[in-house]
Amino acid sequence: MEEQRERGSEATKYRLARAMEECMRRMPVEAVTVTNVAETCGVTRQTFYRNFLDKYDLINWYFGKLLERSFEHMGSGRTIAEGLERKFEYIRKERVFFTAAFRADGTNSLKEHDFEAIMAFYLGVIEKETGAAPEEDLRFLLELYCRGSVAMTVKWVLGGMKEAPAEMSRRLVAALPEPLRQLFARLSLL
């Protein structure tokens, strides 16, 4: 029974997220109200508030789910380039949400969430393949690279995603600092 209720709650959250996305097609995030989302979804405001604190809580939750999926796509590639290309294809598919989310006030938390996810992804790959966490200098370079990668992803999204996912992937791989490039080459990830 408890598991069934949780599944129902997750389904409601996804319905609310899709309603939020629909509202974002018609107006900027700042103009969207909880009432707009609830009415679009066909639920009451009370149902909305049982699931989320406010519209930004909903946005953060959904953004987290989309990032998880984008990193699943990224992790399905055999090389970093393939993984990045799949991630950019997924972001392009979910363009309405990513564009609105990166434009909204308070996007710093979304950008930080993206950074944390990509940093954890690369740390996980390195630790899995080498059996150890990267040394401090390499970790510093990885953080610098990941922060730059997030900034360029945001620029790409807000710029209308003109470059193909393959081109974005190529550019990000080309931007790898040399010590990271050498490590990823040694691990057969390039």
Coordinates of N, CA and C in Angstrom, one line a residue:
M1 N 0.8 -1.2 0.0 CA 0.0 0.0 0.0 C 0.9 1.3 0.0
E2 N 1.9 1.3 0.9 CA 2.8 2.4 1.0 C 3.5 2.6 -0.3
E3 N 4.0 1.5 -0.9 CA 4.7 1.6 -2.2 C 3.8 2.1 -3.3
Q4 N 2.5 1.7 -3.3 CA 1.6 2.1 -4.3 C 1.3 3.6 -4.2
R5 N 1.2 4.1 -2.9 CA 1.0 5.5 -2.7 C 2.2 6.3 -3.2
E6 N 3.4 5.8 -3.0 CA 4.6 6.5 -3.4 C 4.6 6.6 -5.0
R7 N 4.3 5.5 -5.6 CA 4.2 5.5 -7.1 C 3.2 6.5 -7.6
G8 N 2.0 6.5 -7.0 CA 1.0 7.5 -7.3 C 1.5 8.9 -7.2
S9 N 2.2 9.2 -6.1 CA 2.8 10.5 -5.9 C 3.8 10.9 -6.9
E10 N 4.6 9.9 -7.3 CA 5.6 10.2 -8.4 C 4.9 10.5 -9.7
A11 N 3.8 9.7 -10.0 CA 3.1 10.0 -11.2 C 2.4 11.3 -11.2
T12 N 1.9 11.7 -10.0 CA 1.3 13.1 -9.9 C 2.4 14.1 -10.1
K13 N 3.6 13.9 -9.5 CA 4.7 14.9 -9.7 C 5.0 15.0 -11.2
Y14 N 5.1 13.9 -11.9 CA 5.4 14.0 -13.3 C 4.3 14.7 -14.1
R15 N 3.0 14.5 -13.7 CA 1.9 15.2 -14.4 C 2.0 16.7 -14.1
L16 N 2.3 17.1 -12.9 CA 2.5 18.5 -12.5 C 3.7 19.1 -13.3
A17 N 4.7 18.3 -13.4 CA 5.9 18.8 -14.2 C 5.5 19.1 -15.6
R18 N 4.8 18.2 -16.2 CA 4.4 18.4 -17.6 C 3.4 19.6 -17.8
A19 N 2.6 19.8 -16.7 CA 1.7 20.9 -16.7 C 2.5 22.2 -16.6
M20 N 3.6 22.2 -15.8 CA 4.5 23.3 -15.7 C 5.1 23.6 -17.0
E21 N 5.6 22.6 -17.6 CA 6.2 22.7 -19.0 C 5.3 23.4 -20.0
E22 N 4.0 22.9 -19.9 CA 3.0 23.5 -20.8 C 2.8 25.0 -20.5
C23 N 2.8 25.3 -19.3 CA 2.6 26.7 -18.9 C 3.8 27.5 -19.4
M24 N 5.0 26.9 -19.3 CA 6.2 27.6 -19.7 C 6.3 27.9 -21.2
R25 N 5.5 27.1 -21.9 CA 5.4 27.3 -23.4 C 4.6 28.6 -23.7
R26 N 3.7 29.0 -22.8 CA 2.9 30.1 -23.0 C 3.4 31.4 -22.3
M27 N 4.2 31.3 -21.2 CA 4.6 32.5 -20.5 C 5.9 32.2 -19.8
P28 N 6.6 33.3 -19.4 CA 7.9 33.1 -18.6 C 7.6 32.4 -17.3
V29 N 8.6 31.7 -16.8 CA 8.5 31.1 -15.5 C 8.0 32.0 -14.4
E30 N 8.5 33.2 -14.4 CA 8.2 34.2 -13.3 C 6.7 34.5 -13.3
A31 N 6.0 34.4 -14.5 CA 4.6 34.7 -14.6 C 3.7 33.5 -14.3
V32 N 4.3 32.3 -14.3 CA 3.5 31.1 -14.0 C 3.1 31.0 -12.5
T33 N 1.9 30.7 -12.2 CA 1.4 30.6 -10.8 C 1.1 29.1 -10.5
V34 N 1.0 28.8 -9.3 CA 0.6 27.5 -8.8 C -0.8 27.2 -9.4
T35 N -1.6 28.2 -9.4 CA -3.0 28.0 -9.9 C -2.9 27.6 -11.4
N36 N -2.1 28.3 -12.2 CA -1.9 27.9 -13.6 C -1.5 26.5 -13.8
V37 N -0.6 26.1 -13.0 CA -0.1 24.7 -13.1 C -1.2 23.7 -12.7
A38 N -1.8 23.9 -11.5 CA -2.9 23.0 -11.1 C -4.0 22.9 -12.1
E39 N -4.4 24.1 -12.6 CA -5.5 24.1 -13.6 C -5.1 23.3 -14.9
T40 N -3.9 23.6 -15.3 CA -3.4 22.9 -16.5 C -3.4 21.4 -16.3
C41 N -3.0 21.0 -15.1 CA -2.9 19.6 -14.8 C -4.2 18.9 -14.4
G42 N -5.2 19.8 -14.1 CA -6.5 19.2 -13.7 C -6.6 18.7 -12.3
V43 N -5.8 19.4 -11.4 CA -5.8 19.0 -10.0 C -6.0 20.3 -9.2
T44 N -6.2 20.1 -7.9 CA -6.4 21.3 -7.0 C -5.1 21.8 -6.6
R45 N -5.1 23.1 -6.1 CA -3.9 23.7 -5.5 C -3.4 22.8 -4.3
Q46 N -4.3 22.3 -3.6 CA -4.0 21.4 -2.4 C -3.1 20.2 -2.9
T47 N -3.5 19.6 -4.0 CA -2.7 18.5 -4.6 C -1.3 19.0 -4.9
F48 N -1.3 20.2 -5.5 CA 0.1 20.7 -5.9 C 0.9 20.8 -4.6
Y49 N 0.3 21.4 -3.6 CA 1.1 21.7 -2.4 C 1.4 20.4 -1.5
R50 N 0.7 19.3 -1.8 CA 1.0 18.1 -1.2 C 2.3 17.5 -1.8
N51 N 2.6 17.9 -3.0 CA 3.8 17.4 -3.7 C 5.0 18.4 -3.7
F52 N 4.7 19.7 -3.7 CA 5.8 20.6 -3.9 C 5.5 21.8 -3.0
L53 N 6.6 22.5 -2.5 CA 6.5 23.7 -1.7 C 6.0 24.9 -2.5
D54 N 6.5 25.0 -3.8 CA 6.2 26.1 -4.7 C 6.6 25.7 -6.1
K55 N 6.4 26.6 -7.0 CA 6.8 26.3 -8.4 C 8.3 26.0 -8.6
Y56 N 9.1 26.7 -7.8 CA 10.5 26.5 -7.9 C 11.0 25.1 -7.4
D57 N 10.3 24.6 -6.4 CA 10.5 23.3 -5.9 C 10.2 22.3 -6.9
L58 N 9.0 22.5 -7.7 CA 8.7 21.6 -8.8 C 9.7 21.7 -9.9
I59 N 10.2 22.9 -10.2 CA 11.2 23.1 -11.3 C 12.5 22.3 -10.9
N60 N 12.9 22.5 -9.6 CA 14.1 21.8 -9.2 C 14.0 20.3 -9.2
W61 N 12.8 19.8 -8.8 CA 12.6 18.4 -8.8 C 12.7 17.8 -10.2
Y62 N 12.0 18.5 -11.1 CA 11.9 18.0 -12.5 C 13.3 18.2 -13.2
F63 N 13.9 19.3 -12.9 CA 15.3 19.5 -13.5 C 16.2 18.3 -13.0
G64 N 16.1 18.0 -11.8 CA 16.9 16.8 -11.3 C 16.6 15.5 -12.0
K65 N 15.3 15.3 -12.3 CA 14.9 14.1 -13.0 C 15.4 14.1 -14.4
L66 N 15.3 15.3 -15.1 CA 15.8 15.4 -16.4 C 17.4 15.2 -16.5
L67 N 18.0 15.8 -15.5 CA 19.5 15.6 -15.4 C 19.9 14.2 -15.2
E68 N 19.1 13.5 -14.3 CA 19.4 12.1 -14.2 C 19.3 11.3 -15.5
R69 N 18.3 11.6 -16.2 CA 18.1 11.0 -17.5 C 19.2 11.4 -18.5
S70 N 19.5 12.7 -18.5 CA 20.6 13.1 -19.4 C 21.9 12.4 -19.1
F71 N 22.2 12.2 -17.8 CA 23.4 11.5 -17.5 C 23.3 10.0 -17.7
E72 N 22.1 9.4 -17.7 CA 21.9 8.0 -18.1 C 22.3 7.9 -19.6
H73 N 21.8 8.9 -20.4 CA 22.2 8.9 -21.8 C 23.7 9.1 -22.0
M74 N 24.3 10.0 -21.2 CA 25.7 10.2 -21.3 C 26.5 8.9 -20.9
G75 N 26.0 8.2 -19.8 CA 26.7 7.0 -19.4 C 26.5 5.9 -20.3
S76 N 25.6 6.0 -21.3 CA 25.4 4.9 -22.2 C 26.4 4.9 -23.4
G77 N 27.2 6.0 -23.5 CA 28.2 6.1 -24.5 C 29.4 5.3 -24.2
R78 N 30.1 4.8 -25.2 CA 31.4 4.1 -24.9 C 32.5 5.1 -24.7
T79 N 32.4 6.2 -25.3 CA 33.4 7.3 -25.1 C 32.8 8.5 -24.5
I80 N 33.6 9.4 -24.0 CA 33.1 10.7 -23.5 C 32.4 11.4 -24.6
A81 N 32.9 11.4 -25.8 CA 32.3 12.1 -26.9 C 30.9 11.6 -27.2
E82 N 30.8 10.3 -27.3 CA 29.5 9.6 -27.5 C 28.5 10.0 -26.4
G83 N 29.0 9.9 -25.2 CA 28.1 10.2 -24.0 C 27.6 11.7 -24.1
L84 N 28.5 12.6 -24.4 CA 28.2 14.0 -24.4 C 27.2 14.2 -25.5
E85 N 27.4 13.6 -26.7 CA 26.5 13.8 -27.8 C 25.1 13.3 -27.4
R86 N 25.0 12.2 -26.8 CA 23.7 11.7 -26.3 C 23.0 12.6 -25.3
K87 N 23.9 13.2 -24.4 CA 23.3 14.1 -23.4 C 22.8 15.3 -24.1
F88 N 23.5 15.9 -25.1 CA 23.0 17.1 -25.8 C 21.8 16.8 -26.6
E89 N 21.7 15.6 -27.2 CA 20.5 15.2 -27.9 C 19.3 15.2 -27.0
Y90 N 19.5 14.6 -25.8 CA 18.4 14.6 -24.8 C 18.0 16.0 -24.4
I91 N 19.0 16.9 -24.1 CA 18.7 18.2 -23.7 C 17.9 18.9 -24.8
R92 N 18.3 18.7 -26.1 CA 17.6 19.3 -27.2 C 16.1 18.8 -27.3
K93 N 15.9 17.5 -27.0 CA 14.6 16.9 -27.0 C 13.7 17.6 -25.9
E94 N 14.3 18.0 -24.8 CA 13.6 18.6 -23.7 C 13.9 20.1 -23.7
R95 N 14.0 20.7 -24.8 CA 14.4 22.1 -25.0 C 13.5 23.0 -24.2
V96 N 12.2 22.9 -24.3 CA 11.3 23.8 -23.6 C 11.7 23.9 -22.1
F97 N 11.8 22.8 -21.5 CA 12.1 22.9 -20.1 C 13.5 23.4 -19.8
F98 N 14.5 22.9 -20.4 CA 15.8 23.4 -20.1 C 16.0 24.9 -20.4
T99 N 15.4 25.4 -21.5 CA 15.5 26.8 -21.9 C 14.8 27.6 -20.8
A100 N 13.6 27.3 -20.4 CA 12.9 28.0 -19.4 C 13.6 28.0 -18.1
A101 N 14.1 26.8 -17.7 CA 14.7 26.6 -16.4 C 16.0 27.4 -16.3
F102 N 16.8 27.5 -17.4 CA 18.0 28.2 -17.3 C 17.8 29.7 -17.4
R103 N 16.6 30.1 -17.9 CA 16.3 31.6 -18.0 C 15.7 32.1 -16.7
A104 N 15.1 31.2 -15.9 CA 14.3 31.6 -14.7 C 15.2 32.2 -13.6
D105 N 14.6 33.1 -12.8 CA 15.3 33.6 -11.7 C 15.7 32.4 -10.8
G106 N 16.8 32.6 -10.1 CA 17.3 31.5 -9.3 C 17.9 30.3 -10.0
T107 N 18.3 30.6 -11.3 CA 18.9 29.5 -12.1 C 20.2 29.1 -11.5
N108 N 20.8 29.9 -10.6 CA 22.1 29.4 -10.1 C 22.0 28.1 -9.4
S109 N 20.9 27.8 -8.7 CA 20.7 26.5 -8.1 C 20.6 25.4 -9.1
L110 N 20.0 25.7 -10.2 CA 19.9 24.7 -11.3 C 21.3 24.5 -11.9
K111 N 22.0 25.6 -12.2 CA 23.3 25.4 -12.7 C 24.2 24.6 -11.8
E112 N 24.1 24.9 -10.5 CA 24.9 24.2 -9.5 C 24.5 22.7 -9.4
H113 N 23.2 22.5 -9.6 CA 22.8 21.1 -9.6 C 23.4 20.4 -10.8
D114 N 23.4 21.0 -11.9 CA 24.0 20.5 -13.2 C 25.5 20.2 -12.9
F115 N 26.2 21.2 -12.3 CA 27.6 21.0 -12.1 C 27.8 19.8 -11.2
E116 N 27.1 19.7 -10.1 CA 27.3 18.6 -9.1 C 27.0 17.3 -9.8
A117 N 26.0 17.2 -10.7 CA 25.8 16.0 -11.4 C 26.9 15.6 -12.3
I118 N 27.4 16.5 -13.1 CA 28.4 16.2 -14.1 C 29.7 15.9 -13.3
M119 N 30.0 16.6 -12.3 CA 31.2 16.3 -11.5 C 31.2 14.9 -10.9
A120 N 30.0 14.6 -10.3 CA 29.9 13.2 -9.7 C 30.0 12.2 -10.8
F121 N 29.4 12.4 -12.0 CA 29.5 11.5 -13.1 C 31.0 11.2 -13.4
Y122 N 31.8 12.3 -13.7 CA 33.2 12.1 -14.0 C 34.0 11.4 -12.9
L123 N 33.7 11.9 -11.7 CA 34.4 11.3 -10.5 C 34.1 9.8 -10.4
G124 N 32.8 9.4 -10.7 CA 32.4 8.0 -10.6 C 33.1 7.2 -11.7
V125 N 33.2 7.8 -12.9 CA 33.9 7.1 -14.0 C 35.4 6.9 -13.7
I126 N 36.0 7.9 -13.2 CA 37.5 7.8 -12.8 C 37.7 6.8 -11.7
E127 N 36.9 6.9 -10.7 CA 37.0 5.9 -9.5 C 36.7 4.5 -10.0
K128 N 35.7 4.3 -10.8 CA 35.4 2.9 -11.3 C 36.5 2.4 -12.1
E129 N 37.1 3.2 -13.0 CA 38.1 2.7 -13.9 C 39.5 2.6 -13.3
T130 N 39.8 3.4 -12.3 CA 41.2 3.4 -11.7 C 41.2 2.8 -10.3
G131 N 40.0 2.7 -9.7 CA 39.9 2.2 -8.3 C 40.3 3.2 -7.2
A132 N 40.5 4.5 -7.6 CA 40.8 5.5 -6.6 C 40.2 6.9 -7.1
A133 N 40.0 7.7 -6.1 CA 39.6 9.1 -6.4 C 40.8 9.8 -7.1
P134 N 40.6 10.8 -7.9 CA 41.7 11.5 -8.5 C 42.4 12.3 -7.5
E135 N 43.7 12.6 -7.7 CA 44.5 13.4 -6.8 C 44.0 14.8 -6.9
E136 N 44.5 15.6 -5.9 CA 43.9 17.0 -5.7 C 44.1 17.9 -7.0
D137 N 45.2 17.9 -7.6 CA 45.4 18.7 -8.8 C 44.5 18.3 -10.0
L138 N 44.3 17.0 -10.2 CA 43.5 16.5 -11.2 C 42.0 16.8 -10.9
R139 N 41.7 16.7 -9.6 CA 40.3 17.0 -9.2 C 40.0 18.5 -9.4
F140 N 41.0 19.4 -9.2 CA 40.8 20.8 -9.5 C 40.6 21.0 -11.0
L141 N 41.4 20.4 -11.8 CA 41.2 20.5 -13.3 C 39.8 20.0 -13.7
L142 N 39.4 18.9 -13.1 CA 38.1 18.3 -13.4 C 37.0 19.3 -13.0
E143 N 37.1 19.9 -11.8 CA 36.1 20.9 -11.4 C 36.0 22.1 -12.3
L144 N 37.2 22.6 -12.7 CA 37.3 23.7 -13.6 C 36.6 23.3 -15.0
Y145 N 36.9 22.2 -15.5 CA 36.4 21.7 -16.7 C 34.9 21.5 -16.6
C146 N 34.4 20.9 -15.6 CA 32.9 20.7 -15.4 C 32.2 22.0 -15.3
R147 N 32.7 23.0 -14.5 CA 32.1 24.3 -14.4 C 32.0 25.0 -15.8
G148 N 33.1 24.9 -16.5 CA 33.1 25.5 -17.9 C 32.1 24.8 -18.8
S149 N 32.0 23.5 -18.7 CA 31.1 22.7 -19.5 C 29.7 23.1 -19.2
V150 N 29.3 23.3 -17.9 CA 28.0 23.7 -17.6 C 27.7 25.1 -18.2
A151 N 28.7 26.0 -18.0 CA 28.5 27.4 -18.6 C 28.3 27.3 -20.1
M152 N 29.0 26.5 -20.8 CA 28.8 26.4 -22.2 C 27.5 25.7 -22.6
T153 N 27.1 24.8 -21.8 CA 25.8 24.1 -22.1 C 24.7 25.1 -21.9
V154 N 24.7 25.9 -20.8 CA 23.7 27.0 -20.6 C 23.7 27.9 -21.8
K155 N 24.9 28.4 -22.2 CA 25.0 29.3 -23.4 C 24.4 28.7 -24.6
W156 N 24.7 27.4 -24.8 CA 24.1 26.7 -26.0 C 22.6 26.6 -25.9
V157 N 22.1 26.3 -24.8 CA 20.6 26.2 -24.6 C 20.0 27.5 -24.8
L158 N 20.5 28.6 -24.1 CA 19.9 29.9 -24.2 C 20.1 30.5 -25.6
G159 N 21.1 30.1 -26.3 CA 21.4 30.6 -27.6 C 20.6 29.9 -28.7
G160 N 19.7 29.1 -28.3 CA 18.8 28.4 -29.3 C 19.3 27.1 -29.8
M161 N 20.4 26.5 -29.2 CA 20.9 25.2 -29.6 C 21.2 25.1 -31.1
K162 N 21.9 26.1 -31.6 CA 22.2 26.2 -33.0 C 23.2 25.1 -33.5
E163 N 24.2 24.8 -32.7 CA 25.1 23.8 -33.0 C 24.5 22.4 -32.8
A164 N 24.9 21.5 -33.6 CA 24.4 20.1 -33.5 C 25.0 19.5 -32.2
P165 N 24.3 18.6 -31.6 CA 24.9 17.9 -30.4 C 26.3 17.3 -30.7
A166 N 26.5 16.8 -31.9 CA 27.9 16.2 -32.2 C 28.9 17.3 -32.1
E167 N 28.6 18.5 -32.6 CA 29.5 19.6 -32.6 C 29.8 20.1 -31.2
M168 N 28.8 20.2 -30.3 CA 29.0 20.5 -28.9 C 29.8 19.5 -28.2
S169 N 29.6 18.3 -28.5 CA 30.4 17.2 -27.9 C 31.9 17.3 -28.4
R170 N 32.1 17.5 -29.6 CA 33.4 17.7 -30.2 C 34.2 18.8 -29.5
R171 N 33.5 20.0 -29.3 CA 34.1 21.1 -28.7 C 34.4 20.9 -27.2
L172 N 33.5 20.2 -26.5 CA 33.8 19.9 -25.1 C 35.0 18.9 -24.9
V173 N 35.0 18.0 -25.8 CA 36.2 17.0 -25.7 C 37.5 17.8 -26.1
A174 N 37.4 18.6 -27.0 CA 38.6 19.4 -27.4 C 39.1 20.3 -26.3
A175 N 38.2 20.7 -25.4 CA 38.5 21.6 -24.3 C 39.0 20.9 -23.1
L176 N 39.1 19.6 -23.1 CA 39.6 18.9 -22.0 C 41.1 19.3 -21.7
P177 N 41.4 19.7 -20.4 CA 42.8 20.0 -20.0 C 43.6 18.7 -20.3
E178 N 44.9 18.9 -20.7 CA 45.7 17.9 -21.1 C 45.9 16.7 -20.1
P179 N 46.0 17.0 -18.8 CA 46.1 15.9 -17.9 C 44.8 15.0 -17.8
L180 N 43.7 15.6 -18.0 CA 42.4 14.9 -18.1 C 42.3 14.1 -19.4
R181 N 42.8 14.7 -20.5 CA 42.8 14.1 -21.8 C 43.7 12.8 -21.7
Q182 N 44.8 12.9 -21.1 CA 45.7 11.8 -21.0 C 45.1 10.7 -20.1
L183 N 44.5 11.1 -19.0 CA 43.8 10.1 -18.2 C 42.7 9.4 -18.9
F184 N 41.8 10.1 -19.6 CA 40.7 9.5 -20.3 C 41.2 8.7 -21.5
A185 N 42.3 9.1 -22.1 CA 42.9 8.3 -23.2 C 43.4 6.9 -22.6
R186 N 44.1 7.0 -21.5 CA 44.6 5.8 -20.8 C 43.5 4.8 -20.4
L187 N 42.3 5.4 -20.1 CA 41.1 4.6 -19.7 C 40.3 4.2 -20.9
S188 N 40.8 4.5 -22.1 CA 40.0 4.2 -23.3 C 38.7 4.9 -23.4
L189 N 38.6 6.1 -22.9 CA 37.3 6.8 -22.9 C 37.3 7.9 -23.9
L190 N 38.3 8.1 -24.7 CA 38.4 9.1 -25.8 C 38.2 8.5 -27.2

